mmCIF file of C-alpha atoms in Angstrom:
data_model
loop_
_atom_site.group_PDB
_atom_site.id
_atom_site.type_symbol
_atom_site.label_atom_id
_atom_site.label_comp_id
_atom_site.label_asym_id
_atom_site.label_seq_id
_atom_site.Cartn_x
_atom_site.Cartn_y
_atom_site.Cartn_z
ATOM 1 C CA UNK A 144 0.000 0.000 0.000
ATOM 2 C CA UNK A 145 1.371 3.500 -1.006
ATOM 3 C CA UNK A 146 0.157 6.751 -0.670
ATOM 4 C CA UNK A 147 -3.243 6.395 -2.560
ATOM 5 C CA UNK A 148 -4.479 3.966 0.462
ATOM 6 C CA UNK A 149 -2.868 6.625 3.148
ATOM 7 C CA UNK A 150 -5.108 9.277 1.494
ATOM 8 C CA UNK A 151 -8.106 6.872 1.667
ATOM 9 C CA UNK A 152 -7.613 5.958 5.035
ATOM 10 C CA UNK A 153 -7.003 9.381 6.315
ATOM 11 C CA UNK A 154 -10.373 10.254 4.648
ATOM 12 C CA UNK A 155 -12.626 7.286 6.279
ATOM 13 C CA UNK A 156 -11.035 8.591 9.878
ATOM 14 C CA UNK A 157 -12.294 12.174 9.074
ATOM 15 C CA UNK A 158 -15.539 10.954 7.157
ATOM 16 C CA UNK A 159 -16.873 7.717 8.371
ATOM 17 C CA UNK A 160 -15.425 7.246 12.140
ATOM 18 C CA UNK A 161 -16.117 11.251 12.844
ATOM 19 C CA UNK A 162 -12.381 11.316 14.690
ATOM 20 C CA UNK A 163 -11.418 14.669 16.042
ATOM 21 C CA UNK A 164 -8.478 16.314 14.388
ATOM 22 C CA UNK A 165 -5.897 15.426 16.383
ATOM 23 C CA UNK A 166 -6.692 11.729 16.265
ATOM 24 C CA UNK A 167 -6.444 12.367 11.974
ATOM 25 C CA UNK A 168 -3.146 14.223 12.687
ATOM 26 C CA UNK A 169 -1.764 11.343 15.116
ATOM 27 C CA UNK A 170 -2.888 8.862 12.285
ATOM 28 C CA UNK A 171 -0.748 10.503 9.731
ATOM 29 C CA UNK A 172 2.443 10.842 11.746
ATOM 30 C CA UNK A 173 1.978 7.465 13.285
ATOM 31 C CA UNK A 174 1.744 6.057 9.052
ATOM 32 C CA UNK A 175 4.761 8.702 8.422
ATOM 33 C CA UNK A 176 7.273 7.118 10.775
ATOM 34 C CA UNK A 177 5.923 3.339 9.648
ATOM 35 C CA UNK A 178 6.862 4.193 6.143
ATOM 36 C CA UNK A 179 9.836 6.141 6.347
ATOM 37 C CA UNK A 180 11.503 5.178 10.262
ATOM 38 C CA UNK A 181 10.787 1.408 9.587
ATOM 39 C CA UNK A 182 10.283 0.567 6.030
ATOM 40 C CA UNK A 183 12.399 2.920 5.001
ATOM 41 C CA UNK A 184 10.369 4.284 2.049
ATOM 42 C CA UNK A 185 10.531 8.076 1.141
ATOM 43 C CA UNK A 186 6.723 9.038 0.491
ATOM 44 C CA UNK A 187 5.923 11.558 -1.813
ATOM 45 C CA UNK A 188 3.245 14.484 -1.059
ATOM 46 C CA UNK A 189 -0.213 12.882 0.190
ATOM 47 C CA UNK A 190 -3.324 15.195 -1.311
ATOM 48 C CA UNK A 191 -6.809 14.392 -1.686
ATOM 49 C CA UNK A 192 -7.011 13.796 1.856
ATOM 50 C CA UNK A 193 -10.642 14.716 3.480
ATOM 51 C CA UNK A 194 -9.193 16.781 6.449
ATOM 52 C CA UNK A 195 -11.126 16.974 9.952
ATOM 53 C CA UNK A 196 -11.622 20.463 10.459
ATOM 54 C CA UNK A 197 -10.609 21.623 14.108
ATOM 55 C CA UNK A 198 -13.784 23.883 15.472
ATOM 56 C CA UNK A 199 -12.265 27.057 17.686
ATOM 57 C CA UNK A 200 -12.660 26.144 21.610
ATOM 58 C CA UNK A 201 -12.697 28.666 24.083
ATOM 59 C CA UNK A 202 -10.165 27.692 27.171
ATOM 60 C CA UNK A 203 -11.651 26.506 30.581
ATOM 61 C CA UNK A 204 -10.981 29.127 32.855
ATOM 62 C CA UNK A 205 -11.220 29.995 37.044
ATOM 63 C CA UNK A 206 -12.479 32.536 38.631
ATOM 64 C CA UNK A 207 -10.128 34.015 41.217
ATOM 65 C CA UNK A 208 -12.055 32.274 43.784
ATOM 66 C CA UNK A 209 -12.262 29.287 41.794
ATOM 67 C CA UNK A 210 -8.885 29.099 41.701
ATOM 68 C CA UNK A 211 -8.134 29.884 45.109
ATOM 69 C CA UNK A 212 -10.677 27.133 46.218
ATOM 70 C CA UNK A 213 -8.551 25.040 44.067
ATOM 71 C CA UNK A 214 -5.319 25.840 45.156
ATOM 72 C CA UNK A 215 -6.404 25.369 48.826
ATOM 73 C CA UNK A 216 -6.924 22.008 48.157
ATOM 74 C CA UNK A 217 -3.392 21.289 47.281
ATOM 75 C CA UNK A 218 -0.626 20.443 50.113
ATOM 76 C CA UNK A 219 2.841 20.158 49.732
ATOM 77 C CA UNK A 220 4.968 19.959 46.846
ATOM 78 C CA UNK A 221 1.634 19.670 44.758
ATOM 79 C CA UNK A 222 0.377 23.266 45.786
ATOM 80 C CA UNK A 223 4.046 25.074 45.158
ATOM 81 C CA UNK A 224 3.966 23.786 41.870
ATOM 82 C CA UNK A 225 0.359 24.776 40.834
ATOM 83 C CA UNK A 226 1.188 28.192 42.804
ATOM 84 C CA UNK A 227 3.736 28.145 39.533
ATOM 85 C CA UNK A 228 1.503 27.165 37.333
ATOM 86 C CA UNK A 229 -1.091 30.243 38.155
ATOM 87 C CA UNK A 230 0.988 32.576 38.968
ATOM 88 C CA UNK A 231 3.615 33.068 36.891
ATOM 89 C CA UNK A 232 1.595 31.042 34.056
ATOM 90 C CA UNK A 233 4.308 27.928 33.143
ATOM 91 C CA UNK A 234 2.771 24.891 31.112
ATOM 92 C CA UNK A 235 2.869 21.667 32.693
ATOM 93 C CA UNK A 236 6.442 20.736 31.819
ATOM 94 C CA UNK A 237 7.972 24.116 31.935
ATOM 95 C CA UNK A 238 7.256 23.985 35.292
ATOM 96 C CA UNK A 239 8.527 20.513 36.206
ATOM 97 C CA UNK A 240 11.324 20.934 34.125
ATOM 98 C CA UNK A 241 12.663 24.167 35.863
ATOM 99 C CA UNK A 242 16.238 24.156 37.451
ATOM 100 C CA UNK A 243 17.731 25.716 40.150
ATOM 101 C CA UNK A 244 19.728 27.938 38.095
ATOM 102 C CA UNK A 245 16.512 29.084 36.219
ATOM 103 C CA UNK A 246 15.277 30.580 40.079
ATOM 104 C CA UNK A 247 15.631 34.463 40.394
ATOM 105 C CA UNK A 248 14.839 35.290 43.540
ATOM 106 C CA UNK A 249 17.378 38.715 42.634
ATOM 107 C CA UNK A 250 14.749 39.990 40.261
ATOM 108 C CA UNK A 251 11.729 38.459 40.499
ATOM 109 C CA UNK A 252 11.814 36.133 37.876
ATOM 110 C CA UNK A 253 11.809 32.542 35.990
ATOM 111 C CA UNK A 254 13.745 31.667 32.928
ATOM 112 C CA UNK A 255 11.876 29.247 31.273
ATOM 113 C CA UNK A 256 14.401 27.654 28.798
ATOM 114 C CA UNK A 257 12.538 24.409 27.807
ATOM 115 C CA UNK A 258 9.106 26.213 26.601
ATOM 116 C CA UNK A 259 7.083 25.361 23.487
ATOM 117 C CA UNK A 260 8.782 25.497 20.349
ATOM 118 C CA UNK A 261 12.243 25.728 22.279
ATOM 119 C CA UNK A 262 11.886 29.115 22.521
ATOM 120 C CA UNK A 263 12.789 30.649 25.899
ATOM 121 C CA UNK A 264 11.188 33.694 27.902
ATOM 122 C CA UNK A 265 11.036 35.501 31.507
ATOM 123 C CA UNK A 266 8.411 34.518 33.283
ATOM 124 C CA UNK A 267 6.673 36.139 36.508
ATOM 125 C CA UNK A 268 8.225 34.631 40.671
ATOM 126 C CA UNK A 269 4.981 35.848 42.350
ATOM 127 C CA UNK A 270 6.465 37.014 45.400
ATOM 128 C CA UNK A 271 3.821 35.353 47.572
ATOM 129 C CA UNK A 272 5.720 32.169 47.206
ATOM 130 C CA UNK A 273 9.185 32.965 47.105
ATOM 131 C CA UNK A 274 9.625 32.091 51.146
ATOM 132 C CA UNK A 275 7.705 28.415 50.749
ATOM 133 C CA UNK A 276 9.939 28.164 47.570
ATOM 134 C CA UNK A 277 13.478 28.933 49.320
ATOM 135 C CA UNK A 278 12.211 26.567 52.017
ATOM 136 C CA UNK A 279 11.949 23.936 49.468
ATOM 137 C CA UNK A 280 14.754 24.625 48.082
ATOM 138 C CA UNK A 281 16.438 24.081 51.107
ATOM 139 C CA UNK A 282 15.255 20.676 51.229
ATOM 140 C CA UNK A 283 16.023 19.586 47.921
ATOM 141 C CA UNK A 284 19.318 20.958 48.268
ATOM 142 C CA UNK A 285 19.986 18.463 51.639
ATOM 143 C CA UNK A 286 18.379 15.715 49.121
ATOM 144 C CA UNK A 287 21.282 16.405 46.547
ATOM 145 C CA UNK A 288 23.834 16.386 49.078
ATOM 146 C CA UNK A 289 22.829 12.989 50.357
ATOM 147 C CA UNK A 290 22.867 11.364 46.640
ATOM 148 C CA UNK A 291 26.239 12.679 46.688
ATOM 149 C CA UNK A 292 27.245 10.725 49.789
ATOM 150 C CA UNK A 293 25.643 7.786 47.850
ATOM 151 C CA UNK A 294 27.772 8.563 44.687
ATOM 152 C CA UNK A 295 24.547 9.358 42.774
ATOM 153 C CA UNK A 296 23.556 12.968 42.441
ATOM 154 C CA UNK A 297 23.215 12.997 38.348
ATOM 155 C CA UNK A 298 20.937 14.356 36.860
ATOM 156 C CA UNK A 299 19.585 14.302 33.165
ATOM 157 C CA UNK A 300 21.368 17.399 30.831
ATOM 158 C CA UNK A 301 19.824 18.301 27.712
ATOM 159 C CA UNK A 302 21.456 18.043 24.145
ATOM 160 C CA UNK A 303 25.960 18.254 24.474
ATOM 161 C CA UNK A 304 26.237 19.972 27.894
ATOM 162 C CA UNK A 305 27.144 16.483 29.651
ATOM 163 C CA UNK A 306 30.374 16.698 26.722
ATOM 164 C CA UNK A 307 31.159 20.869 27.227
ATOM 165 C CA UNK A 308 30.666 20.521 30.814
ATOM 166 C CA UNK A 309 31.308 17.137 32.375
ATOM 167 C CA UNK A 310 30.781 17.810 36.144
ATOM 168 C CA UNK A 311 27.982 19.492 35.558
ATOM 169 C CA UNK A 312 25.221 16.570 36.193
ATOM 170 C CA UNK A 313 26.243 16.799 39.916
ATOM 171 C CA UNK A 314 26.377 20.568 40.468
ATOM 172 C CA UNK A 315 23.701 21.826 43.034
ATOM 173 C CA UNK A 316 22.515 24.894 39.786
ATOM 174 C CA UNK A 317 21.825 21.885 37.376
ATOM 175 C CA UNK A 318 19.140 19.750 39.690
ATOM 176 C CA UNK A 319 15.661 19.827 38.995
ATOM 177 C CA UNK A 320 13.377 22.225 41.152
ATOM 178 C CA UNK A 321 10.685 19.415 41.769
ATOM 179 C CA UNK A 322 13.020 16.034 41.859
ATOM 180 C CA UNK A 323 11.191 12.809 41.695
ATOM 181 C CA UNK A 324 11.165 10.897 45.017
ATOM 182 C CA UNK A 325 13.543 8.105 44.329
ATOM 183 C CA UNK A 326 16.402 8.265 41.633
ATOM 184 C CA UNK A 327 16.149 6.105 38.362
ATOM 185 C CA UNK A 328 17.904 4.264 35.785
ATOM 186 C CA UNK A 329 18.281 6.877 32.786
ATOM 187 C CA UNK A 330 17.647 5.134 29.308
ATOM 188 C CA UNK A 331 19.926 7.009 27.294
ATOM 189 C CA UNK A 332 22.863 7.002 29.375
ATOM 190 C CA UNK A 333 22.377 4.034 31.381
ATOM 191 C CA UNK A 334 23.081 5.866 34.395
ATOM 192 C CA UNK A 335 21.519 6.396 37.559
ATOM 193 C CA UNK A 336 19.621 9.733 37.852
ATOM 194 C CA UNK A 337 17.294 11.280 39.922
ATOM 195 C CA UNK A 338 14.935 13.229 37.209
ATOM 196 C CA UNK A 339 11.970 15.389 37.659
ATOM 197 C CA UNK A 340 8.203 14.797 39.291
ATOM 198 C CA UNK A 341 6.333 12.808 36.810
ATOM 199 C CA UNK A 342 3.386 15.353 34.927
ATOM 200 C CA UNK A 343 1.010 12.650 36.068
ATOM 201 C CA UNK A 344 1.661 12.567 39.674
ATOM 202 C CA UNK A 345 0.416 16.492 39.316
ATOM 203 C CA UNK A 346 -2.216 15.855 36.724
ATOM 204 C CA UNK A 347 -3.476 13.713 38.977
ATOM 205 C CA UNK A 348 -3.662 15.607 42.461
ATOM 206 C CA UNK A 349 -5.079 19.033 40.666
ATOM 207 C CA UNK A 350 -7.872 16.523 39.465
ATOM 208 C CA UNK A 351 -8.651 15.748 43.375
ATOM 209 C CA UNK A 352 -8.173 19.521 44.238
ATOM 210 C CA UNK A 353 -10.632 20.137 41.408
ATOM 211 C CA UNK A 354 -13.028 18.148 42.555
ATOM 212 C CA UNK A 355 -12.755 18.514 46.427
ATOM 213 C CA UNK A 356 -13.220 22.350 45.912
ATOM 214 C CA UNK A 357 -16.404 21.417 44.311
ATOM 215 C CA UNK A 358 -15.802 23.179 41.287
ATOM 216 C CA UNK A 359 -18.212 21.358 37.858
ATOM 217 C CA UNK A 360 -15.592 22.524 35.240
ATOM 218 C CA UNK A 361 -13.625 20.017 33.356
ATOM 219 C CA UNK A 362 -10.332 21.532 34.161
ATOM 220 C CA UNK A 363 -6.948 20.430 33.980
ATOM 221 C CA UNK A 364 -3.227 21.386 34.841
ATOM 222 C CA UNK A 365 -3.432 23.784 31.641
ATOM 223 C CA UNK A 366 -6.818 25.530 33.124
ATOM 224 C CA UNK A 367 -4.657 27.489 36.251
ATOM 225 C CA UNK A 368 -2.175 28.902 32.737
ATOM 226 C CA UNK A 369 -5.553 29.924 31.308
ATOM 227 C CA UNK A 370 -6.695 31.817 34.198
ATOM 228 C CA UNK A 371 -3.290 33.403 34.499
ATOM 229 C CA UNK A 372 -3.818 35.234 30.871
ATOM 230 C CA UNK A 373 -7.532 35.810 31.296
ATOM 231 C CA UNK A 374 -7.480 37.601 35.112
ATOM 232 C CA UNK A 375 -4.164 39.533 33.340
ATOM 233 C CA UNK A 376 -6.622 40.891 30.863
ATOM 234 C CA UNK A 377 -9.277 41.597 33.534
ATOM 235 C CA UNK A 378 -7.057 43.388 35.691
ATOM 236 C CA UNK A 379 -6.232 45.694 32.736
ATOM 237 C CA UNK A 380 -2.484 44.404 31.389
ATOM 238 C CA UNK A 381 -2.046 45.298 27.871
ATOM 239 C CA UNK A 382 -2.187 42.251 25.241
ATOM 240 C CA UNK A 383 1.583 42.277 24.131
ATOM 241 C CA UNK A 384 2.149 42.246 28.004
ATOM 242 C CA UNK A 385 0.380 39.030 28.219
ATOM 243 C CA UNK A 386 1.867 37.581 25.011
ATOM 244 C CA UNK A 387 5.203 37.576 26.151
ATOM 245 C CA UNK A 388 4.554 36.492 29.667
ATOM 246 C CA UNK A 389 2.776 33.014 28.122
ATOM 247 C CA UNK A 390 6.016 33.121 25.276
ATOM 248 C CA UNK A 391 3.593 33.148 22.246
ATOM 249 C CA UNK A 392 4.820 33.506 19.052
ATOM 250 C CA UNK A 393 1.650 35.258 17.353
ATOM 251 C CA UNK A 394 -0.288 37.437 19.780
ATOM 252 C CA UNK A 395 -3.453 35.905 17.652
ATOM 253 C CA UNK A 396 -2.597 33.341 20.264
ATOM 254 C CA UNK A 397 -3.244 35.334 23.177
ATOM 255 C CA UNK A 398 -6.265 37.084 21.647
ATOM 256 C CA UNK A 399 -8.198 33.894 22.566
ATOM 257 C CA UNK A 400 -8.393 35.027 26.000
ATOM 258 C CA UNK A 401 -10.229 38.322 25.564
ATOM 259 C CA UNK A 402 -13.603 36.295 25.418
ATOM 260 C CA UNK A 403 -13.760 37.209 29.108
ATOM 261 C CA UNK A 404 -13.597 40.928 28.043
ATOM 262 C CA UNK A 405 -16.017 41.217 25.170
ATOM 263 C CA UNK A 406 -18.488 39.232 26.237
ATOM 264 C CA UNK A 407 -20.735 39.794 23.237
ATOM 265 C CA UNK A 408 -24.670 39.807 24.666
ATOM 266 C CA UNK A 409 -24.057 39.307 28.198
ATOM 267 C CA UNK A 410 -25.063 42.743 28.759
ATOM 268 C CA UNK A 411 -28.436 42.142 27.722
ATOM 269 C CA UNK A 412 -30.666 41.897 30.547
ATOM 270 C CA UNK A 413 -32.823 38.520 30.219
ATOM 271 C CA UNK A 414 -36.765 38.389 29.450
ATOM 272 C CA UNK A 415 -37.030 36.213 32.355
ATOM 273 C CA UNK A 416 -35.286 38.634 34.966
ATOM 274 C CA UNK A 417 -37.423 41.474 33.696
ATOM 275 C CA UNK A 418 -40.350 39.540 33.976
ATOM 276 C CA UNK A 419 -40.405 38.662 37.598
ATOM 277 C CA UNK A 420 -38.725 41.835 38.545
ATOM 278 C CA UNK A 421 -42.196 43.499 37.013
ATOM 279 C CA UNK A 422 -44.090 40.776 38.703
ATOM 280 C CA UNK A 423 -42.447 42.058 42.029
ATOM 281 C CA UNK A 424 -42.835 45.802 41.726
ATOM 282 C CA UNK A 425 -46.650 44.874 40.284
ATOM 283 C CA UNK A 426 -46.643 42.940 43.881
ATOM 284 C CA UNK A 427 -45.561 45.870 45.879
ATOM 285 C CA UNK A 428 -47.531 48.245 44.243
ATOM 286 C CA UNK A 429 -50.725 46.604 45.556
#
């Protein structure tokens, strides 16, 4: 089968199985690595292919006492790192992912250098959890020095650093922020390393939180970034502001998050209100 059959499978996903478009997309790449990672066939360009059309979704979004109901809900470890994720606005894995050299307590701030397209930016330290954060700090730090005892204290470096700088796996400014509990055997290096949280362990216990607080939205990790950029917008930041602070490359990104602000209709006063507030005066009146 070539690319004609791709094309027609593609198709029956989008037309006959009503897939979403991601599930179409995932198809295509999982069929584009088969052919050219494992068969070793060079495809040429695949047309005629019925696409699923992704519909525009407005983001799930807290109020500020939504979120704070949330947030209450968390203990631990668990509520520094959504305190992260709200306040200064990191995705999931920018925020497991940080370092302790990405920290700037100096200036108020977070490099995030593993964001979205590889693409880094400054992000927000809200200052309300700067203390907690030191504190934890603290205690990771007394973790490291104890895997150093051991003759562990690796930990995972990203593209050639391990060659330029070879000590650096064990330095104190090179461990992760949130370490995972135990250390692990790394695949690619065969080492023993202690890496970061897992994402699910937090998925997972803002789920709970969600649902403790009571709260009947279905919202995630992502929903406390959304929030961020919405209550930004609320509190009267300027768009490019916001852009920046969430690292998007088109601010036609960001402009998803002034539904809050236009709120076409919502003005309108409802027939039903009106009605019983006429019923009441017509009440009084007699």
């Amino acid at each position: 089968m070539g690319e004609r059959e791709i094309s027609e499978f593609l198709s029956h996903l989008a037309v006959e199985k009503n897939v979403s478009a991601s599930t179409q997309n995932q198809a295509l790449s999982a069929l584009l690595f088969l052919y050219q990672q494992v068969l070793e066939r060079k495809l040429k360009f695949i047309d005629n292919v019925q696409r699923v059309t992704r519909p525009a979704k407005l983001p799930v979004v807290f109020t500020p006492a939504e979120a704070r109901a949330v947030l209450a809900q968390l203990k631990g470890d668990y509520r520094l790192m959504a305190d992260l994720l709200y306040g200064s606005g990191l995705r999931l894995m920018e925020c497991l992912r940080l370092r302790v050299k990405d920290i700037d307590f100096g200036y108020n701030r977070i490099t995030v250098r593993d964001g979205k397209g590889m693409r880094e930016r400054v992000a927000l330290l809200p200052r309300q959890i700067q203390q907690p954060l030191r504190a934890h700090l603290e205690r990771v730090k007394e973790l490291h020095r104890q895997d150093l005892r051991l003759g562990c204290g690796k930990v995972y470096l990203p593209f050639a650093l391990k060659r330029k700088y070879p000590s650096a796996e064990r330095e104190w400014i090179w461990q992760y922020v949130f370490p995972a509990a135990k250390p692990s055997l790394d695949p690619r290096s065969g080492q023993i390393v202690r890496h970061h949280v897992s994402e699910k362990n937090l998925q997972n216990a803002v789920k709970l939180a969600v649902r403790a607080a009571g709260i009947k939205k279905a919202a995630s990790c992502h929903t406390f970034r959304h929030s961020f950029a919405t209550h930004l917008l609320e509190d009267g930041y300027d768009i490019r502001t916001v852009q920046e602070l969430l690292g998007h490359k088109n601010v036609a990104t960001t402009m998803i998050y002034t539904h809050v602000l236009n709120r076409p209709g919502l003005h309108v006063r409802s027939p039903l209100d009106r009605a019983i507030s006429r019923y009441k005066l017509d009440r009084e009146s007699c």
